[in-house]
């Protein structure tokens, strides 16, 4: 048995696993969406006089329609209409266009559908929580109130391209 062969196959498996998750954001889309979410959350934070770290955006689907709410930690504050939700993901000039507001709702529905299928849960039970902490956007997936996993912003926004 060749000890180098074993190490090599282990290394190749690690490299293959690492490359599977590797993708390049050529156009800086993730950076732009991160900036939009951060700025929009800061704006709301100042308006509500609530620290940004306490604000959460929760997105889900009910009766085939996208719903989103703003929370102060675990306390619901207000509904976020889909048109408003668009401003978190797109530049302001683009977000104002009705076609893009529909595209964002459709893109979120697609994401929820694929996430639900991949995790073998009902798509109406999937909850996506978006949160800004230390100027970093954190995205978490839940089945109702039960944490499933942390997801990358990139995996969510790839549906918006």
PDB file of C-alpha atoms in Angstrom:
ATOM      1  CA  UNK A   1       0.000   0.000   0.000  1.00  0.00           C
ATOM      2  CA  UNK A   2       1.343   3.372  -1.014  1.00  0.00           C
ATOM      3  CA  UNK A   3       0.906   5.958   1.788  1.00  0.00           C
ATOM      4  CA  UNK A   4       1.170   8.796  -0.747  1.00  0.00           C
ATOM      5  CA  UNK A   5      -1.728   7.433  -2.752  1.00  0.00           C
ATOM      6  CA  UNK A   6      -4.024   7.597   0.276  1.00  0.00           C
ATOM      7  CA  UNK A   7      -3.040  11.186   1.058  1.00  0.00           C
ATOM      8  CA  UNK A   8      -3.435  12.140  -2.572  1.00  0.00           C
ATOM      9  CA  UNK A   9      -6.974  10.765  -2.785  1.00  0.00           C
ATOM     10  CA  UNK A  10      -7.879  12.501   0.473  1.00  0.00           C
ATOM     11  CA  UNK A  11      -6.437  15.758  -0.848  1.00  0.00           C
ATOM     12  CA  UNK A  12      -8.260  15.385  -4.162  1.00  0.00           C
ATOM     13  CA  UNK A  13     -11.557  14.802  -2.332  1.00  0.00           C
ATOM     14  CA  UNK A  14     -10.983  17.937  -0.255  1.00  0.00           C
ATOM     15  CA  UNK A  15     -10.121  19.962  -3.346  1.00  0.00           C
ATOM     16  CA  UNK A  16     -13.144  18.630  -5.219  1.00  0.00           C
ATOM     17  CA  UNK A  17     -15.388  19.546  -2.258  1.00  0.00           C
ATOM     18  CA  UNK A  18     -13.890  23.025  -2.058  1.00  0.00           C
ATOM     19  CA  UNK A  19     -14.243  23.637  -5.782  1.00  0.00           C
ATOM     20  CA  UNK A  20     -17.877  22.564  -5.721  1.00  0.00           C
ATOM     21  CA  UNK A  21     -18.674  25.573  -3.500  1.00  0.00           C
ATOM     22  CA  UNK A  22     -16.402  27.943  -5.417  1.00  0.00           C
ATOM     23  CA  UNK A  23     -18.070  30.462  -7.649  1.00  0.00           C
ATOM     24  CA  UNK A  24     -16.999  33.863  -8.840  1.00  0.00           C
ATOM     25  CA  UNK A  25     -19.133  36.974  -8.579  1.00  0.00           C
ATOM     26  CA  UNK A  26     -17.758  38.574 -11.738  1.00  0.00           C
ATOM     27  CA  UNK A  27     -20.138  41.527 -11.804  1.00  0.00           C
ATOM     28  CA  UNK A  28     -20.025  42.267  -8.063  1.00  0.00           C
ATOM     29  CA  UNK A  29     -23.717  41.415  -7.691  1.00  0.00           C
ATOM     30  CA  UNK A  30     -23.343  39.931  -4.207  1.00  0.00           C
ATOM     31  CA  UNK A  31     -21.411  43.012  -3.057  1.00  0.00           C
ATOM     32  CA  UNK A  32     -24.121  45.292  -4.459  1.00  0.00           C
ATOM     33  CA  UNK A  33     -26.943  43.321  -2.800  1.00  0.00           C
ATOM     34  CA  UNK A  34     -25.027  43.255   0.491  1.00  0.00           C
ATOM     35  CA  UNK A  35     -24.678  47.042   0.278  1.00  0.00           C
ATOM     36  CA  UNK A  36     -28.388  47.458  -0.559  1.00  0.00           C
ATOM     37  CA  UNK A  37     -29.536  45.236   2.327  1.00  0.00           C
ATOM     38  CA  UNK A  38     -27.154  46.960   4.740  1.00  0.00           C
ATOM     39  CA  UNK A  39     -28.169  50.484   3.687  1.00  0.00           C
ATOM     40  CA  UNK A  40     -31.884  49.697   3.676  1.00  0.00           C
ATOM     41  CA  UNK A  41     -31.678  48.079   7.121  1.00  0.00           C
ATOM     42  CA  UNK A  42     -29.687  51.045   8.468  1.00  0.00           C
ATOM     43  CA  UNK A  43     -32.289  53.437   7.042  1.00  0.00           C
ATOM     44  CA  UNK A  44     -35.126  51.514   8.725  1.00  0.00           C
ATOM     45  CA  UNK A  45     -33.104  51.263  11.935  1.00  0.00           C
ATOM     46  CA  UNK A  46     -32.686  55.038  12.109  1.00  0.00           C
ATOM     47  CA  UNK A  47     -36.318  55.653  11.237  1.00  0.00           C
ATOM     48  CA  UNK A  48     -37.525  53.269  13.967  1.00  0.00           C
ATOM     49  CA  UNK A  49     -34.766  54.237  16.392  1.00  0.00           C
ATOM     50  CA  UNK A  50     -33.957  50.547  16.804  1.00  0.00           C
ATOM     51  CA  UNK A  51     -30.429  49.092  16.584  1.00  0.00           C
ATOM     52  CA  UNK A  52     -29.758  47.433  13.237  1.00  0.00           C
ATOM     53  CA  UNK A  53     -28.625  44.215  14.954  1.00  0.00           C
ATOM     54  CA  UNK A  54     -32.136  43.735  16.358  1.00  0.00           C
ATOM     55  CA  UNK A  55     -33.880  43.904  12.959  1.00  0.00           C
ATOM     56  CA  UNK A  56     -34.739  40.790  10.980  1.00  0.00           C
ATOM     57  CA  UNK A  57     -36.497  40.404   7.659  1.00  0.00           C
ATOM     58  CA  UNK A  58     -38.483  37.200   7.501  1.00  0.00           C
ATOM     59  CA  UNK A  59     -39.625  35.984   4.107  1.00  0.00           C
ATOM     60  CA  UNK A  60     -41.936  33.059   3.394  1.00  0.00           C
ATOM     61  CA  UNK A  61     -44.716  31.890   1.121  1.00  0.00           C
ATOM     62  CA  UNK A  62     -48.368  31.568   2.115  1.00  0.00           C
ATOM     63  CA  UNK A  63     -51.127  30.564  -0.274  1.00  0.00           C
ATOM     64  CA  UNK A  64     -48.676  30.864  -3.195  1.00  0.00           C
ATOM     65  CA  UNK A  65     -47.907  34.521  -2.366  1.00  0.00           C
ATOM     66  CA  UNK A  66     -44.641  35.881  -0.989  1.00  0.00           C
ATOM     67  CA  UNK A  67     -44.978  37.454   2.454  1.00  0.00           C
ATOM     68  CA  UNK A  68     -42.323  39.366   4.323  1.00  0.00           C
ATOM     69  CA  UNK A  69     -42.234  40.966   7.732  1.00  0.00           C
ATOM     70  CA  UNK A  70     -39.853  43.170   9.653  1.00  0.00           C
ATOM     71  CA  UNK A  71     -39.098  41.960  13.181  1.00  0.00           C
ATOM     72  CA  UNK A  72     -37.445  43.542  16.191  1.00  0.00           C
ATOM     73  CA  UNK A  73     -35.735  40.355  17.356  1.00  0.00           C
ATOM     74  CA  UNK A  74     -38.755  38.043  17.816  1.00  0.00           C
ATOM     75  CA  UNK A  75     -41.443  40.750  17.833  1.00  0.00           C
ATOM     76  CA  UNK A  76     -43.153  41.495  14.496  1.00  0.00           C
ATOM     77  CA  UNK A  77     -43.127  45.206  13.663  1.00  0.00           C
ATOM     78  CA  UNK A  78     -44.683  45.514  10.216  1.00  0.00           C
ATOM     79  CA  UNK A  79     -45.415  43.845   6.912  1.00  0.00           C
ATOM     80  CA  UNK A  80     -42.965  44.552   4.101  1.00  0.00           C
ATOM     81  CA  UNK A  81     -44.855  44.767   0.808  1.00  0.00           C
ATOM     82  CA  UNK A  82     -43.147  42.995  -2.084  1.00  0.00           C
ATOM     83  CA  UNK A  83     -42.491  46.359  -3.720  1.00  0.00           C
ATOM     84  CA  UNK A  84     -40.559  47.451  -0.611  1.00  0.00           C
ATOM     85  CA  UNK A  85     -38.727  44.123  -0.412  1.00  0.00           C
ATOM     86  CA  UNK A  86     -37.374  44.797  -3.903  1.00  0.00           C
ATOM     87  CA  UNK A  87     -35.320  47.709  -2.520  1.00  0.00           C
ATOM     88  CA  UNK A  88     -33.317  45.289  -0.384  1.00  0.00           C
ATOM     89  CA  UNK A  89     -32.117  43.384  -3.452  1.00  0.00           C
ATOM     90  CA  UNK A  90     -31.945  45.912  -6.296  1.00  0.00           C
ATOM     91  CA  UNK A  91     -30.635  49.407  -6.889  1.00  0.00           C
ATOM     92  CA  UNK A  92     -33.268  52.057  -6.132  1.00  0.00           C
ATOM     93  CA  UNK A  93     -33.775  53.134  -9.754  1.00  0.00           C
ATOM     94  CA  UNK A  94     -34.390  49.543 -10.840  1.00  0.00           C
ATOM     95  CA  UNK A  95     -36.437  48.596  -7.765  1.00  0.00           C
ATOM     96  CA  UNK A  96     -38.995  51.269  -8.646  1.00  0.00           C
ATOM     97  CA  UNK A  97     -39.925  49.472 -11.865  1.00  0.00           C
ATOM     98  CA  UNK A  98     -42.995  47.232 -11.556  1.00  0.00           C
ATOM     99  CA  UNK A  99     -41.513  44.492 -13.734  1.00  0.00           C
ATOM    100  CA  UNK A 100     -38.618  44.043 -11.322  1.00  0.00           C
ATOM    101  CA  UNK A 101     -40.935  43.944  -8.317  1.00  0.00           C
ATOM    102  CA  UNK A 102     -42.716  40.996  -9.929  1.00  0.00           C
ATOM    103  CA  UNK A 103     -39.371  39.400 -10.798  1.00  0.00           C
ATOM    104  CA  UNK A 104     -38.199  39.587  -7.175  1.00  0.00           C
ATOM    105  CA  UNK A 105     -41.396  37.919  -5.933  1.00  0.00           C
ATOM    106  CA  UNK A 106     -41.081  35.221  -8.599  1.00  0.00           C
ATOM    107  CA  UNK A 107     -37.372  34.708  -7.815  1.00  0.00           C
ATOM    108  CA  UNK A 108     -38.064  34.283  -4.101  1.00  0.00           C
ATOM    109  CA  UNK A 109     -40.814  31.762  -4.880  1.00  0.00           C
ATOM    110  CA  UNK A 110     -38.371  29.813  -7.069  1.00  0.00           C
ATOM    111  CA  UNK A 111     -35.745  29.842  -4.330  1.00  0.00           C
ATOM    112  CA  UNK A 112     -38.225  28.653  -1.675  1.00  0.00           C
ATOM    113  CA  UNK A 113     -39.450  25.891  -3.977  1.00  0.00           C
ATOM    114  CA  UNK A 114     -35.954  24.586  -4.719  1.00  0.00           C
ATOM    115  CA  UNK A 115     -34.824  24.917  -1.100  1.00  0.00           C
ATOM    116  CA  UNK A 116     -37.911  23.035   0.110  1.00  0.00           C
ATOM    117  CA  UNK A 117     -37.384  20.247  -2.413  1.00  0.00           C
ATOM    118  CA  UNK A 118     -33.677  19.928  -1.553  1.00  0.00           C
ATOM    119  CA  UNK A 119     -34.467  19.756   2.166  1.00  0.00           C
ATOM    120  CA  UNK A 120     -37.621  17.633   1.796  1.00  0.00           C
ATOM    121  CA  UNK A 121     -39.985  20.058   3.467  1.00  0.00           C
ATOM    122  CA  UNK A 122     -43.157  21.794   2.376  1.00  0.00           C
ATOM    123  CA  UNK A 123     -42.326  25.086   0.655  1.00  0.00           C
ATOM    124  CA  UNK A 124     -44.931  26.919   2.745  1.00  0.00           C
ATOM    125  CA  UNK A 125     -42.972  25.915   5.874  1.00  0.00           C
ATOM    126  CA  UNK A 126     -39.684  27.461   4.689  1.00  0.00           C
ATOM    127  CA  UNK A 127     -38.769  30.742   6.386  1.00  0.00           C
ATOM    128  CA  UNK A 128     -35.788  32.828   5.286  1.00  0.00           C
ATOM    129  CA  UNK A 129     -34.426  35.262   7.860  1.00  0.00           C
ATOM    130  CA  UNK A 130     -32.166  38.063   6.682  1.00  0.00           C
ATOM    131  CA  UNK A 131     -30.181  39.927   9.292  1.00  0.00           C
ATOM    132  CA  UNK A 132     -27.355  42.475   9.293  1.00  0.00           C
ATOM    133  CA  UNK A 133     -24.699  42.136  11.966  1.00  0.00           C
ATOM    134  CA  UNK A 134     -21.376  44.002  11.893  1.00  0.00           C
ATOM    135  CA  UNK A 135     -22.152  45.139   8.321  1.00  0.00           C
ATOM    136  CA  UNK A 136     -22.375  41.510   7.208  1.00  0.00           C
ATOM    137  CA  UNK A 137     -25.586  40.046   5.816  1.00  0.00           C
ATOM    138  CA  UNK A 138     -26.566  36.772   7.432  1.00  0.00           C
ATOM    139  CA  UNK A 139     -29.180  34.555   5.840  1.00  0.00           C
ATOM    140  CA  UNK A 140     -30.709  31.653   7.736  1.00  0.00           C
ATOM    141  CA  UNK A 141     -33.282  29.091   6.730  1.00  0.00           C
ATOM    142  CA  UNK A 142     -35.928  27.731   9.070  1.00  0.00           C
ATOM    143  CA  UNK A 143     -38.709  25.192   8.888  1.00  0.00           C
ATOM    144  CA  UNK A 144     -41.380  27.249  10.618  1.00  0.00           C
ATOM    145  CA  UNK A 145     -39.462  28.271  13.776  1.00  0.00           C
ATOM    146  CA  UNK A 146     -36.894  25.432  13.707  1.00  0.00           C
ATOM    147  CA  UNK A 147     -33.433  26.413  12.432  1.00  0.00           C
ATOM    148  CA  UNK A 148     -32.329  24.378   9.414  1.00  0.00           C
ATOM    149  CA  UNK A 149     -29.078  26.001   8.328  1.00  0.00           C
ATOM    150  CA  UNK A 150     -27.118  29.116   7.495  1.00  0.00           C
ATOM    151  CA  UNK A 151     -27.218  29.825   3.769  1.00  0.00           C
ATOM    152  CA  UNK A 152     -25.033  32.058   1.670  1.00  0.00           C
ATOM    153  CA  UNK A 153     -26.463  35.271   0.322  1.00  0.00           C
ATOM    154  CA  UNK A 154     -25.045  34.228  -3.045  1.00  0.00           C
ATOM    155  CA  UNK A 155     -27.225  31.096  -3.127  1.00  0.00           C
ATOM    156  CA  UNK A 156     -30.296  33.273  -2.569  1.00  0.00           C
ATOM    157  CA  UNK A 157     -29.482  36.067  -5.011  1.00  0.00           C
ATOM    158  CA  UNK A 158     -28.471  33.806  -7.881  1.00  0.00           C
ATOM    159  CA  UNK A 159     -32.217  33.593  -8.543  1.00  0.00           C
ATOM    160  CA  UNK A 160     -32.368  37.356  -9.142  1.00  0.00           C
ATOM    161  CA  UNK A 161     -29.900  37.433 -12.048  1.00  0.00           C
TER     162      UNK A 161
END
